[in-house]
Coordinates of C-alpha atoms in Angstrom, one line a residue:
S53 CA 0.0 0.0 0.0
S54 CA 1.0 3.6 -0.2
L55 CA 1.0 4.0 3.6
S56 CA 3.2 2.3 6.2
R57 CA 2.8 1.6 9.9
N58 CA 5.1 4.5 10.8
M59 CA 3.2 6.8 8.4
Q60 CA -0.3 6.3 9.7
P61 CA -3.1 6.3 7.0
A62 CA -6.3 8.1 6.6
R63 CA -8.7 6.9 9.3
T64 CA -11.9 5.2 8.3
L65 CA -14.6 7.9 8.0
G66 CA -18.1 7.0 9.2
A67 CA -19.8 3.7 9.4
A68 CA -22.1 1.9 7.0
G69 CA -23.0 4.8 4.7
T70 CA -25.6 4.6 1.9
A71 CA -25.6 3.9 -1.8
L72 CA -27.2 6.6 -3.9
V73 CA -29.4 5.7 -6.8
L74 CA -28.5 7.7 -10.0
V75 CA -31.2 9.1 -12.2
A76 CA -31.2 11.1 -15.4
A77 CA -29.6 14.6 -15.0
A78 CA -31.7 17.6 -15.8
A79 CA -29.5 20.7 -15.1
M80 CA -26.7 22.4 -16.9
C81 CA -24.5 22.2 -13.8
G82 CA -24.5 18.5 -13.9
L83 CA -26.4 18.2 -10.6
T84 CA -29.6 16.2 -10.1
V85 CA -31.7 15.0 -7.2
V86 CA -31.7 11.2 -6.9
A87 CA -35.0 9.3 -6.7
G88 CA -34.1 7.9 -3.3
V89 CA -31.5 6.2 -1.3
S90 CA -30.9 2.5 -0.5
Q91 CA -28.6 0.7 1.8
A92 CA -25.4 -1.0 0.6
P93 CA -26.5 -4.0 -1.4
A94 CA -26.9 -7.3 0.4
V95 CA -24.7 -10.2 -0.7
S96 CA -26.4 -12.2 -3.5
D97 CA -25.9 -15.8 -4.2
I98 CA -23.0 -15.7 -6.5
P99 CA -21.4 -19.2 -6.3
C100 CA -17.7 -19.5 -6.0
S101 CA -15.2 -22.3 -6.1
S102 CA -12.1 -20.3 -5.4
D103 CA -11.1 -16.7 -4.4
L104 CA -10.7 -15.9 -8.1
D105 CA -14.5 -16.0 -8.3
C106 CA -14.4 -13.3 -5.7
S107 CA -12.2 -11.0 -7.8
L108 CA -9.5 -11.7 -5.2
N109 CA -11.2 -8.8 -3.3
G110 CA -12.7 -11.4 -0.9
V111 CA -12.6 -15.1 -0.1
C112 CA -14.8 -18.0 -1.1
V113 CA -16.5 -19.3 2.0
A114 CA -18.9 -22.2 1.9
G115 CA -19.4 -21.7 -1.8
H116 CA -20.2 -17.9 -1.6
C117 CA -18.0 -14.8 -1.7
A118 CA -17.2 -12.8 1.5
C119 CA -16.0 -9.5 0.1
D120 CA -13.3 -7.4 1.7
A121 CA -14.7 -4.0 2.5
P122 CA -15.0 -1.7 0.6
W123 CA -15.7 -4.1 -2.3
T124 CA -19.2 -5.3 -3.2
H125 CA -20.9 -7.2 -6.0
S126 CA -21.9 -6.0 -9.4
A127 CA -25.5 -4.7 -9.6
D128 CA -26.6 -7.5 -11.9
G129 CA -25.3 -10.2 -9.5
T130 CA -22.9 -11.8 -11.9
E131 CA -19.5 -10.7 -10.5
A132 CA -18.5 -10.8 -6.9
C133 CA -16.5 -8.2 -5.0
S134 CA -15.9 -6.1 -8.1
V135 CA -17.4 -2.7 -7.3
L136 CA -16.1 -0.1 -4.8
A137 CA -18.7 1.0 -2.2
M138 CA -18.5 4.8 -2.0
L139 CA -19.6 7.1 0.7
P140 CA -21.4 10.3 -0.3
H141 CA -19.8 13.7 0.1
A142 CA -21.1 16.5 2.3
P143 CA -23.2 18.9 0.2
D144 CA -20.6 21.7 0.7
H145 CA -17.6 19.5 -0.2
R146 CA -14.7 21.2 -2.0
P147 CA -12.1 19.3 -4.1
A148 CA -9.0 18.1 -2.4
Y149 CA -6.7 20.2 -4.5
G150 CA -7.3 22.6 -7.4
G151 CA -10.8 23.7 -8.4
P152 CA -13.1 26.3 -7.0
H153 CA -12.4 28.0 -3.6
L154 CA -16.2 27.9 -3.0
N155 CA -17.8 25.1 -1.2
N156 CA -18.7 23.1 -4.3
T157 CA -17.2 20.8 -6.9
L158 CA -18.8 22.4 -10.0
F159 CA -17.0 23.3 -13.2
G160 CA -15.4 26.7 -13.4
H161 CA -12.2 28.6 -14.2
W162 CA -9.5 28.5 -11.5
N163 CA -5.8 29.3 -11.0
I164 CA -4.5 25.8 -10.3
S165 CA -5.7 22.7 -12.1
S166 CA -4.6 19.3 -10.7
W167 CA -4.8 15.8 -11.9
G168 CA -4.6 13.2 -9.2
G169 CA -2.0 11.9 -6.8
N170 CA -2.1 10.1 -3.4
V171 CA -2.1 10.8 0.3
I172 CA 0.3 9.8 3.1
R173 CA -0.3 10.4 6.8
G174 CA 2.8 11.7 8.5
S175 CA 4.0 11.4 12.1
D176 CA 2.8 15.0 12.5
G177 CA -0.8 13.8 12.3
L178 CA -1.4 15.6 9.1
F179 CA -2.3 14.1 5.7
H180 CA 0.2 14.8 3.0
L181 CA -1.0 14.9 -0.6
Y182 CA 1.5 14.7 -3.5
V183 CA -0.4 15.8 -6.5
S184 CA 0.1 16.7 -10.2
A185 CA -0.6 20.4 -10.6
V186 CA -0.7 22.9 -13.4
P187 CA -0.5 26.5 -12.2
G188 CA -1.2 29.8 -13.9
G189 CA -4.9 29.4 -14.7
T190 CA -4.2 27.7 -18.1
G191 CA -5.9 24.4 -17.3
L192 CA -4.7 20.9 -17.9
L193 CA -4.0 21.4 -21.6
G194 CA -0.6 22.8 -20.8
W195 CA 0.4 19.9 -18.5
G196 CA 3.3 18.7 -20.7
R197 CA 5.7 21.6 -19.8
R198 CA 3.9 23.3 -16.9
C199 CA 2.9 20.4 -14.7
R200 CA 4.7 20.0 -11.3
I201 CA 4.2 17.8 -8.3
D202 CA 2.9 19.8 -5.4
H203 CA 3.1 18.8 -1.7
A204 CA -0.1 19.9 0.1
V205 CA -1.3 19.2 3.7
A206 CA -4.7 18.9 5.4
K207 CA -6.1 17.8 8.8
D208 CA -8.7 15.6 7.0
P209 CA -7.9 13.1 4.2
L210 CA -10.8 14.5 2.2
G211 CA -9.1 17.9 2.2
P212 CA -9.1 20.6 1.1
F213 CA -5.3 20.5 1.1
E214 CA -3.2 23.6 1.3
L215 CA 0.1 24.0 -0.6
Q216 CA 3.1 23.3 1.6
D217 CA 5.8 23.3 -1.1
T218 CA 6.6 22.1 -4.6
A219 CA 8.1 18.6 -4.2
L220 CA 9.1 18.3 -7.9
P221 CA 9.2 21.3 -10.2
A222 CA 8.1 21.2 -13.8
E223 CA 8.4 19.0 -15.8
A224 CA 6.9 16.4 -13.4
H225 CA 3.6 14.6 -13.7
N226 CA 1.5 11.6 -12.5
A227 CA 2.6 11.7 -8.8
A228 CA 2.7 8.2 -7.2
P229 CA 4.0 8.6 -3.6
L230 CA 5.0 5.5 -1.6
V231 CA 6.7 4.6 1.6
A232 CA 9.6 2.2 1.2
P233 CA 10.1 -0.7 3.6
N234 CA 13.1 1.2 5.1
G235 CA 10.9 4.2 5.8
S236 CA 12.2 6.3 2.9
L237 CA 9.7 8.4 1.1
L238 CA 9.4 7.8 -2.7
I239 CA 7.7 9.7 -5.5
F240 CA 7.4 8.0 -8.9
D241 CA 6.6 10.2 -11.9
I242 CA 6.4 9.9 -15.7
Y243 CA 9.5 12.0 -16.5
S244 CA 12.3 10.9 -14.2
F245 CA 10.7 7.8 -12.8
L246 CA 11.8 7.9 -9.2
F247 CA 12.8 10.3 -6.4
A248 CA 13.5 9.7 -2.7
S249 CA 13.7 11.6 0.5
E250 CA 14.0 10.9 4.2
S251 CA 11.4 13.6 4.9
L252 CA 7.9 14.4 3.8
N253 CA 9.1 17.9 3.1
G254 CA 12.0 16.8 1.0
P255 CA 14.5 17.6 -0.4
W256 CA 14.0 14.9 -3.1
R257 CA 16.9 13.2 -4.8
P258 CA 16.7 11.3 -8.1
V259 CA 17.2 7.5 -8.0
H260 CA 18.8 6.4 -11.2
S261 CA 16.8 3.5 -12.7
H262 CA 17.3 1.3 -15.8
I263 CA 13.7 1.2 -17.0
H264 CA 11.4 2.8 -19.5
C265 CA 8.1 3.3 -17.7
N266 CA 5.2 5.7 -18.6
N267 CA 2.7 6.3 -15.8
P268 CA 4.5 4.2 -13.2
A269 CA 2.3 2.5 -10.6
P270 CA 4.5 1.1 -7.8
A271 CA 3.8 -1.3 -4.9
F272 CA 5.9 -3.3 -2.4
H273 CA 5.3 -7.0 -2.0
P274 CA 5.3 -8.4 1.6
N275 CA 8.6 -10.1 0.7
G276 CA 10.2 -6.7 0.2
S277 CA 10.4 -6.8 -3.6
A278 CA 9.2 -3.7 -5.5
F279 CA 6.8 -4.0 -8.5
V280 CA 5.8 -1.3 -10.9
A281 CA 3.1 -1.3 -13.6
C282 CA 3.8 0.9 -16.6
H283 CA 1.7 2.0 -19.5
N284 CA 4.1 1.6 -22.3
G285 CA 1.5 1.5 -25.0
I286 CA 0.3 -1.6 -23.2
I287 CA 0.4 -2.4 -19.5
E288 CA 3.6 -4.1 -18.4
L289 CA 4.8 -5.2 -15.0
F290 CA 8.4 -5.0 -13.7
R291 CA 10.1 -6.1 -10.5
S292 CA 13.1 -5.0 -8.6
D293 CA 14.7 -6.6 -5.5
N294 CA 16.8 -3.4 -4.9
I295 CA 15.2 -0.2 -6.1
W296 CA 18.4 1.7 -5.1
G297 CA 20.4 -0.4 -7.6
G298 CA 18.0 0.7 -10.3
V299 CA 17.6 -2.7 -12.0
W300 CA 14.0 -3.6 -13.0
T301 CA 13.1 -6.9 -14.8
P302 CA 9.9 -7.7 -16.7
V303 CA 7.3 -9.9 -15.0
G304 CA 5.7 -12.2 -17.6
Q305 CA 4.1 -10.8 -20.7
S306 CA 2.2 -7.5 -21.2
L307 CA -1.4 -7.6 -20.2
S308 CA -3.9 -9.0 -22.7
Y309 CA -7.4 -7.5 -22.3
P310 CA -10.6 -9.5 -22.7
A311 CA -13.0 -9.0 -25.6
A312 CA -15.4 -7.2 -23.2
W313 CA -12.7 -4.5 -22.8
G314 CA -12.1 -4.3 -26.5
G315 CA -9.1 -6.6 -26.5
N316 CA -5.8 -4.8 -27.2
T317 CA -6.7 -3.5 -30.6
S318 CA -10.0 -1.7 -30.3
P319 CA -10.0 1.8 -31.9
Y320 CA -12.5 3.1 -29.3
L321 CA -12.0 1.2 -26.0
H322 CA -8.7 2.0 -24.2
V323 CA -6.9 1.4 -20.9
E324 CA -4.3 3.6 -19.1
D325 CA -3.4 5.0 -15.7
P326 CA -2.7 1.8 -13.8
F327 CA -2.7 1.8 -10.0
L328 CA -1.1 -1.3 -8.6
W329 CA -1.6 -2.8 -5.1
I330 CA -0.8 -6.1 -3.4
D331 CA -3.3 -7.2 -0.9
T332 CA -2.9 -8.8 2.5
R333 CA -3.1 -12.3 0.9
S334 CA -0.3 -11.3 -1.6
N335 CA -2.6 -11.1 -4.6
F336 CA -2.0 -8.5 -7.3
H337 CA -4.6 -5.9 -8.3
L338 CA -4.7 -3.1 -10.9
L339 CA -7.2 -0.3 -11.0
F340 CA -7.3 1.5 -14.3
H341 CA -8.7 4.5 -16.1
R342 CA -10.7 3.0 -19.0
W343 CA -12.5 5.1 -21.7
D344 CA -14.6 4.8 -24.8
Y345 CA -14.0 7.5 -27.5
R346 CA -17.6 7.0 -28.5
D347 CA -18.9 8.4 -25.2
G348 CA -20.1 11.9 -25.9
Y349 CA -22.5 14.1 -27.8
P350 CA -24.5 13.4 -29.9
A351 CA -25.0 10.0 -28.4
N352 CA -23.4 7.1 -30.3
A353 CA -25.6 4.0 -30.5
S354 CA -22.5 1.9 -29.6
Q355 CA -21.1 4.0 -26.8
T356 CA -20.6 2.6 -23.3
E357 CA -23.3 3.2 -20.7
P358 CA -22.8 4.5 -18.1
L359 CA -19.8 6.6 -19.3
L360 CA -16.7 4.4 -19.0
V361 CA -14.0 5.6 -16.6
S362 CA -12.6 2.6 -14.6
G363 CA -11.6 -1.1 -14.6
H364 CA -10.2 -3.7 -12.3
A365 CA -7.8 -6.6 -13.0
F366 CA -6.5 -9.2 -10.6
S367 CA -3.9 -11.9 -10.4
T368 CA -2.5 -14.4 -7.8
D369 CA 1.0 -14.1 -9.1
G370 CA 1.4 -11.1 -11.4
F371 CA 1.6 -13.4 -14.5
D372 CA -2.0 -14.6 -15.1
W373 CA -4.5 -11.8 -15.1
H374 CA -8.3 -11.8 -14.8
Y375 CA -10.7 -8.9 -15.5
N376 CA -14.1 -7.7 -14.2
S377 CA -16.5 -6.8 -17.0
A378 CA -20.0 -6.7 -15.6
Q379 CA -19.8 -3.3 -14.0
Q380 CA -17.0 -0.8 -13.6
P381 CA -15.5 -0.2 -10.1
Y382 CA -16.8 3.4 -10.0
D383 CA -18.7 5.7 -12.2
A384 CA -18.1 9.3 -13.5
A385 CA -20.3 10.8 -10.8
I386 CA -19.9 12.5 -7.4
T387 CA -22.7 11.7 -4.9
F388 CA -23.7 13.9 -2.0
A389 CA -25.4 13.1 1.3
N390 CA -28.3 15.5 0.4
G391 CA -29.4 13.2 -2.4
T392 CA -27.8 14.9 -5.4
V393 CA -25.4 13.6 -8.0
Q394 CA -22.9 15.5 -10.1
H395 CA -22.0 13.9 -13.3
V396 CA -18.5 14.7 -14.7
S397 CA -16.9 14.1 -18.1
S398 CA -14.0 12.0 -16.7
M399 CA -12.4 10.6 -13.6
E400 CA -8.8 9.4 -14.1
R401 CA -5.5 8.7 -12.4
P402 CA -7.1 6.4 -9.8
H403 CA -5.2 5.8 -6.5
L404 CA -6.3 4.1 -3.3
T405 CA -5.1 4.7 0.2
F406 CA -5.1 1.9 2.7
D407 CA -5.4 1.3 6.4
P408 CA -2.1 -0.5 7.4
E409 CA -3.8 -2.5 10.2
S410 CA -6.6 -4.0 8.3
G411 CA -5.2 -3.6 4.8
R412 CA -8.6 -2.2 3.6
A413 CA -8.8 0.6 1.1
T414 CA -10.2 3.7 2.8
H415 CA -10.2 6.4 0.1
L416 CA -10.2 6.7 -3.7
V417 CA -8.2 9.6 -5.2
T418 CA -8.9 10.7 -8.7
G419 CA -8.3 13.5 -11.2
V420 CA -11.7 14.9 -12.2
S421 CA -12.7 16.8 -15.4
P422 CA -15.9 18.4 -14.0
Y423 CA -17.3 19.8 -17.3
W424 CA -20.6 18.1 -18.2
N425 CA -23.4 20.1 -19.8
T426 CA -26.2 17.9 -18.6
A427 CA -28.8 18.5 -21.4
R428 CA -26.1 17.7 -24.0
P429 CA -23.4 15.7 -22.1
C430 CA -19.9 16.8 -23.2
D431 CA -21.2 19.0 -26.0
G432 CA -18.5 21.6 -26.7
C433 CA -15.6 19.1 -26.1
N434 CA -13.2 18.2 -28.9
A435 CA -13.8 15.3 -31.2
D436 CA -11.6 12.2 -31.2
K437 CA -11.1 9.1 -33.3
G438 CA -14.0 10.0 -35.5
A439 CA -16.2 8.3 -32.9
S440 CA -18.0 11.3 -31.4
A441 CA -18.3 15.0 -32.5
H442 CA -17.8 15.9 -28.8
S443 CA -16.0 13.1 -26.9
C444 CA -16.2 13.2 -23.1
C445 CA -12.6 11.9 -22.7
R446 CA -11.4 15.1 -24.6
C447 CA -13.1 17.6 -22.3
K448 CA -10.0 17.7 -20.1
L449 CA -7.9 18.9 -23.0
T450 CA -10.4 21.2 -24.8
P451 CA -9.3 24.9 -24.4
G452 CA -11.5 26.7 -22.0
L453 CA -13.0 23.5 -20.6
D454 CA -9.8 21.9 -19.4
F455 CA -10.0 23.0 -15.7
T456 CA -9.6 20.0 -13.5
Y457 CA -9.2 19.1 -9.9
T458 CA -8.2 16.2 -7.6
L459 CA -11.0 14.6 -5.6
V460 CA -10.7 12.3 -2.5
T461 CA -13.7 10.1 -1.9
A462 CA -14.2 8.0 1.3
L463 CA -15.0 4.3 0.9
N464 CA -17.5 2.2 2.8
T465 CA -15.3 0.0 5.0
S466 CA -18.2 -1.8 6.7
T467 CA -17.9 -5.5 6.2
I468 CA -20.7 -7.2 4.2
P469 CA -20.7 -10.9 5.3
A470 CA -21.1 -13.8 3.0
R471 CA -24.5 -15.5 2.9
S472 CA -24.6 -18.7 4.8

């Protein structure tokens, strides 16, 4: 996980929580009142013969899956432990970093756009966010040369976080902070791969590494080995038994996606932004940003519904991978405790934070492109791949619409038992 025992994680917030029911949006701001609320779904009779049938996010007990919180079953009852149970935000919630300084998460123009990262709790009792940030009010479009990795702090893991310092100046992007087994602090990024420090406040020194790795997603195995997933056109996994020596070796073949994900050659369905973690049973997991170029306006008869933003893969050994396809782990929507839902054009760069005692994921961190335009979803955004005149996945890079922020969402860590 991205947190260690000496760097305490985000505490679990709240108890059972509720699941909000989404309905069609009817306002330009992307907000709608939901038809009602329901409790987290009860465990259905999804038979299992091994933990693989539980997406490795649970265990097979007496022929049925007992999910690890915060994971629950797909709504259609065909896949076990494959969907993240999210807790609603307070109605006056602000983004964790970037975005409006008002108490809302709506689209607007602001000085700093940000695009995801992750949180570490320090010995000072504060939560430390290392986040990809684009200053100057230019939006995400200028990320290539302007993006830096900011270090921001908060008393609450949900934020909002206040800038402490710039951990890595431009050009630095896709912050992936991690605590090494020896207690050193690490930041992986797409330009220089790896930096280290003995303090949350830096300074950060480069660690020379022999690897080509775009969008690095690091994790440590219980045996001390480091693994990193890279998006080098396709997702590849590498291993190092000594990160300070800089040698990384491939683990198996690159990932091969199932037909339900479009395989590896679909012109419309794509996968990127891996987040890697190794659970308490030493199983491997990957959380992805997935997208469909056809999602947009006007609606394409073949587009993915709901709007595609996430995916989950799992493996017992890092070699043989399995994929959930019935329902994505989370949707492109922000839910609130007052019964409203805000739809967004994209949620990317997923990261999870974990409680080190239980090993449970407690929070989801994402980069959010909040532009929506409810009556005509994603109208005004650029076209892409000839699939949509206004593709939702392009809103984040459309001039004037490219203002983004980082959102931290609490997860439901209540245990849902297996049916006896």
